[in-house]
XYZ file of C-alpha atoms in Angstrom:
285
model
C 116.308 146.362 65.937
C 113.337 144.078 66.493
C 112.058 141.995 63.588
C 108.559 143.410 63.977
C 109.893 146.939 63.538
C 111.751 145.920 60.365
C 108.520 144.553 58.950
C 106.816 147.884 59.733
C 109.523 149.785 57.884
C 109.438 147.374 54.950
C 105.666 147.830 54.526
C 105.999 151.606 54.776
C 108.846 151.568 52.239
C 106.720 149.524 49.833
C 104.022 152.207 50.014
C 106.637 154.944 49.628
C 108.161 153.386 46.495
C 104.671 152.957 45.034
C 104.228 156.719 44.954
C 107.049 157.069 42.397
C 107.261 156.055 38.741
C 110.199 153.764 39.472
C 112.245 152.402 42.350
C 115.261 154.395 41.162
C 113.297 157.630 41.450
C 112.217 156.642 44.957
C 115.853 155.931 45.881
C 116.957 159.284 44.448
C 114.507 161.023 46.761
C 116.244 159.520 49.809
C 119.571 160.596 51.270
C 122.256 157.873 51.396
C 119.836 155.058 50.518
C 120.576 153.217 47.264
C 118.151 151.455 44.969
C 120.021 148.211 45.726
C 119.368 148.661 49.456
C 115.677 149.252 48.786
C 115.608 146.046 46.746
C 117.154 144.056 49.591
C 114.711 145.510 52.125
C 111.673 144.728 49.981
C 112.916 141.200 49.201
C 113.542 140.452 52.859
C 117.306 140.038 52.500
C 118.161 141.854 55.732
C 121.337 140.187 57.021
C 123.659 142.859 55.612
C 121.460 145.862 56.433
C 122.614 147.733 59.538
C 120.307 149.144 62.203
C 121.590 152.583 61.265
C 120.365 152.072 57.700
C 116.966 150.890 58.942
C 116.643 154.031 61.052
C 117.799 156.243 58.160
C 115.105 154.802 55.900
C 112.414 155.029 58.589
C 113.170 158.666 59.321
C 113.006 159.703 55.672
C 109.817 157.832 54.777
C 107.957 159.160 57.816
C 107.751 156.200 60.202
C 110.464 157.216 62.641
C 107.854 158.384 65.166
C 106.451 154.858 65.587
C 107.576 153.861 69.069
C 109.925 150.895 68.987
C 109.698 148.349 71.785
C 113.185 147.348 72.933
C 113.953 144.018 74.549
C 116.377 145.589 76.994
C 119.176 143.432 78.365
C 118.527 144.188 82.016
C 114.746 144.582 82.260
C 112.786 143.013 79.416
C 115.018 139.979 79.016
C 114.827 139.231 82.735
C 111.042 139.432 82.678
C 110.837 137.402 79.455
C 112.970 134.624 80.961
C 110.299 134.014 83.613
C 107.532 134.147 80.996
C 109.376 131.519 78.954
C 109.899 129.362 82.029
C 106.193 129.496 82.888
C 105.103 128.552 79.370
C 107.665 125.766 78.929
C 107.051 124.070 82.276
C 103.387 125.015 82.935
C 104.338 127.030 85.991
C 102.376 129.601 87.976
C 104.433 132.735 88.708
C 103.756 136.101 90.314
C 106.021 138.866 89.012
C 106.201 142.280 90.637
C 107.989 145.274 89.190
C 107.864 149.044 89.574
C 105.483 151.303 87.661
C 106.808 152.356 84.259
C 109.373 149.551 84.237
C 108.355 148.033 80.882
C 106.569 145.110 82.533
C 103.358 145.356 80.500
C 105.156 146.188 77.247
C 107.402 143.147 77.642
C 104.486 140.803 78.316
C 102.448 142.183 75.413
C 105.428 141.736 73.105
C 105.951 138.161 74.324
C 102.278 137.289 73.841
C 102.352 138.771 70.337
C 105.391 136.720 69.316
C 104.490 133.356 70.880
C 101.695 130.933 70.064
C 99.091 130.093 72.712
C 100.122 133.061 74.868
C 97.324 135.413 75.928
C 97.487 138.774 77.678
C 94.779 140.544 79.658
C 95.065 143.815 81.584
C 92.852 143.913 84.683
C 90.759 146.796 86.010
C 88.992 147.591 89.258
C 85.551 147.077 87.666
C 86.171 143.427 86.744
C 83.787 140.863 88.186
C 84.118 137.127 87.552
C 82.174 137.283 84.291
C 84.148 140.262 82.960
C 87.388 138.531 83.907
C 86.504 135.367 81.966
C 85.082 137.398 79.078
C 88.369 139.273 78.647
C 90.287 135.992 78.580
C 88.016 134.559 75.886
C 88.384 137.772 73.865
C 92.169 137.427 74.037
C 91.814 133.845 72.821
C 89.498 135.043 70.003
C 86.760 132.768 71.330
C 83.040 133.293 71.907
C 82.688 135.141 75.218
C 78.955 134.806 75.751
C 77.112 132.697 78.315
C 77.209 132.202 82.056
C 80.351 132.067 84.209
C 80.098 128.287 84.062
C 79.757 128.342 80.241
C 82.763 130.631 79.837
C 84.902 128.613 82.224
C 84.024 125.461 80.275
C 84.902 127.160 76.967
C 88.290 128.301 78.303
C 89.229 124.901 79.726
C 88.056 123.032 76.623
C 90.022 125.315 74.322
C 93.160 125.207 76.463
C 93.112 121.407 76.548
C 93.642 121.444 72.781
C 96.578 123.892 72.886
C 100.294 123.154 73.066
C 101.967 124.799 76.063
C 99.388 127.555 76.673
C 100.141 130.471 78.994
C 97.895 133.182 80.368
C 99.296 136.538 81.511
C 97.130 138.407 84.028
C 98.576 141.916 84.202
C 97.766 144.546 86.827
C 96.399 141.762 89.037
C 96.687 144.128 92.009
C 93.628 145.953 90.623
C 91.334 142.916 90.973
C 88.712 142.896 93.703
C 88.914 140.345 96.517
C 86.034 138.463 94.914
C 87.842 138.023 91.599
C 91.219 137.430 93.211
C 89.584 134.701 95.303
C 88.029 133.285 92.117
C 91.606 132.870 90.862
C 91.804 129.773 93.104
C 88.904 128.083 91.301
C 90.277 129.263 88.001
C 93.791 127.906 88.621
C 92.360 124.630 89.971
C 90.581 124.098 86.666
C 93.745 124.855 84.700
C 96.284 123.057 86.898
C 98.862 121.209 84.763
C 96.999 122.385 81.661
C 97.996 126.038 81.378
C 100.753 128.254 82.752
C 99.572 131.364 84.574
C 101.583 134.495 85.317
C 100.211 137.174 87.627
C 101.857 140.573 87.205
C 101.605 143.753 89.188
C 103.391 146.388 91.197
C 104.765 145.826 94.692
C 101.246 146.551 95.932
C 100.216 143.065 94.753
C 102.842 141.474 96.981
C 101.937 143.669 99.971
C 98.232 142.954 99.508
C 98.615 139.183 99.375
C 101.113 139.183 102.252
C 98.629 141.169 104.347
C 95.791 138.836 103.371
C 97.846 135.838 104.450
C 98.747 137.421 107.810
C 95.112 138.379 108.488
C 93.952 134.915 107.380
C 91.571 136.346 104.799
C 89.639 133.818 102.755
C 91.614 132.478 99.796
C 94.836 134.398 100.316
C 96.854 131.526 101.735
C 95.869 129.327 98.800
C 96.752 132.048 96.293
C 100.131 132.379 97.994
C 100.587 128.612 97.760
C 99.615 128.609 94.072
C 102.443 131.016 93.213
C 104.950 128.885 95.100
C 105.019 131.148 98.192
C 107.289 133.523 96.347
C 107.025 136.744 94.412
C 109.524 137.249 91.632
C 110.940 140.756 91.929
C 112.776 142.203 88.938
C 115.743 143.938 90.539
C 117.644 146.435 88.383
C 120.732 148.372 89.477
C 121.093 152.091 88.596
C 123.871 151.215 86.112
C 121.669 148.594 84.414
C 118.792 151.053 84.273
C 121.017 153.569 82.475
C 122.005 150.900 79.935
C 118.357 150.092 79.252
C 117.364 153.745 78.845
C 120.240 154.261 76.437
C 119.140 151.268 74.355
C 115.553 152.576 74.225
C 116.694 156.049 73.163
C 118.958 154.732 70.387
C 116.300 152.368 69.032
C 113.884 155.293 68.850
C 116.122 157.737 67.040
C 118.042 159.518 69.823
C 121.752 158.682 69.644
C 123.444 161.844 70.935
C 125.205 161.006 74.222
C 124.397 164.315 75.904
C 120.712 164.053 74.996
C 120.563 160.482 76.296
C 122.156 161.590 79.566
C 119.636 164.411 79.867
C 116.728 162.017 79.296
C 118.189 159.544 81.795
C 118.458 162.254 84.459
C 114.927 163.539 83.887
C 112.941 160.296 83.548
C 113.134 159.084 87.186
C 113.682 155.575 85.875
C 110.206 155.522 84.316
C 110.205 154.151 80.751
C 106.885 155.871 80.019
C 108.584 159.143 80.866
C 111.471 158.164 78.565
C 108.966 157.831 75.730
C 107.583 161.323 76.355
C 111.043 162.870 76.602
C 112.218 161.170 73.393
C 109.127 162.437 71.604
C 109.716 165.967 72.882
C 113.344 165.944 71.719
C 112.399 164.697 68.258
C 109.732 167.381 67.940
C 112.329 170.000 68.862
C 114.676 168.644 66.212
C 111.960 169.053 63.577
C 111.226 172.679 64.444
């Protein structure tokens, strides 16, 4: 179980205990959770507390429906290894992975847990100013001014950061104008900030096509990412392992139910989330 999730449960348990006259009374209201265990949770002494106990507490105090991100062995950890490499060595990477493959969730989780790591999700409506504004918002900086002002603010701030990294998710949604602006942007940040472009296979196809048709800027973008797209390849067996881990972390441990979810989800982790929710709602009724 992720540390962030344990903190969520601890805070919820603190509120739960506060509703009772004493901690013992709170413990008596829970099934197979002792007052001593509650004490250890609230004090932060978690080494001897099993994941099963964490889930038991969460379910009984009403936070079991909070979706738990899982750093899966075959998907998230592979993606995270490239994010770490980019940040450590100030690299520029382009990662492509299928829809619903936990790409965005993994990057968001990484950015949340690491200093000087910023995440932005792109949209079709972005122009250059919107693009820079979103980056400054992620950095918690002033995002007013002209394109030149914002670019200056970003570069100045980054120059004072230790091993900064910028994650540009859903880059395949950017217009040609903004994607071309990426060249200017990466020139300004070269050797100062790692950049990771992320998208579906459409990003790779689009840039490959732009290179072949000699469209303005595409060859330089391709050069910037090292003339290589990083594809996260997962075998069917590895996918099953990841889905199982997600189900268990989110309160579904029955083998038959996990198999059913695996067969119905089409390998889409967003679909897994919906199916897990549906099963848990059925269990409540």
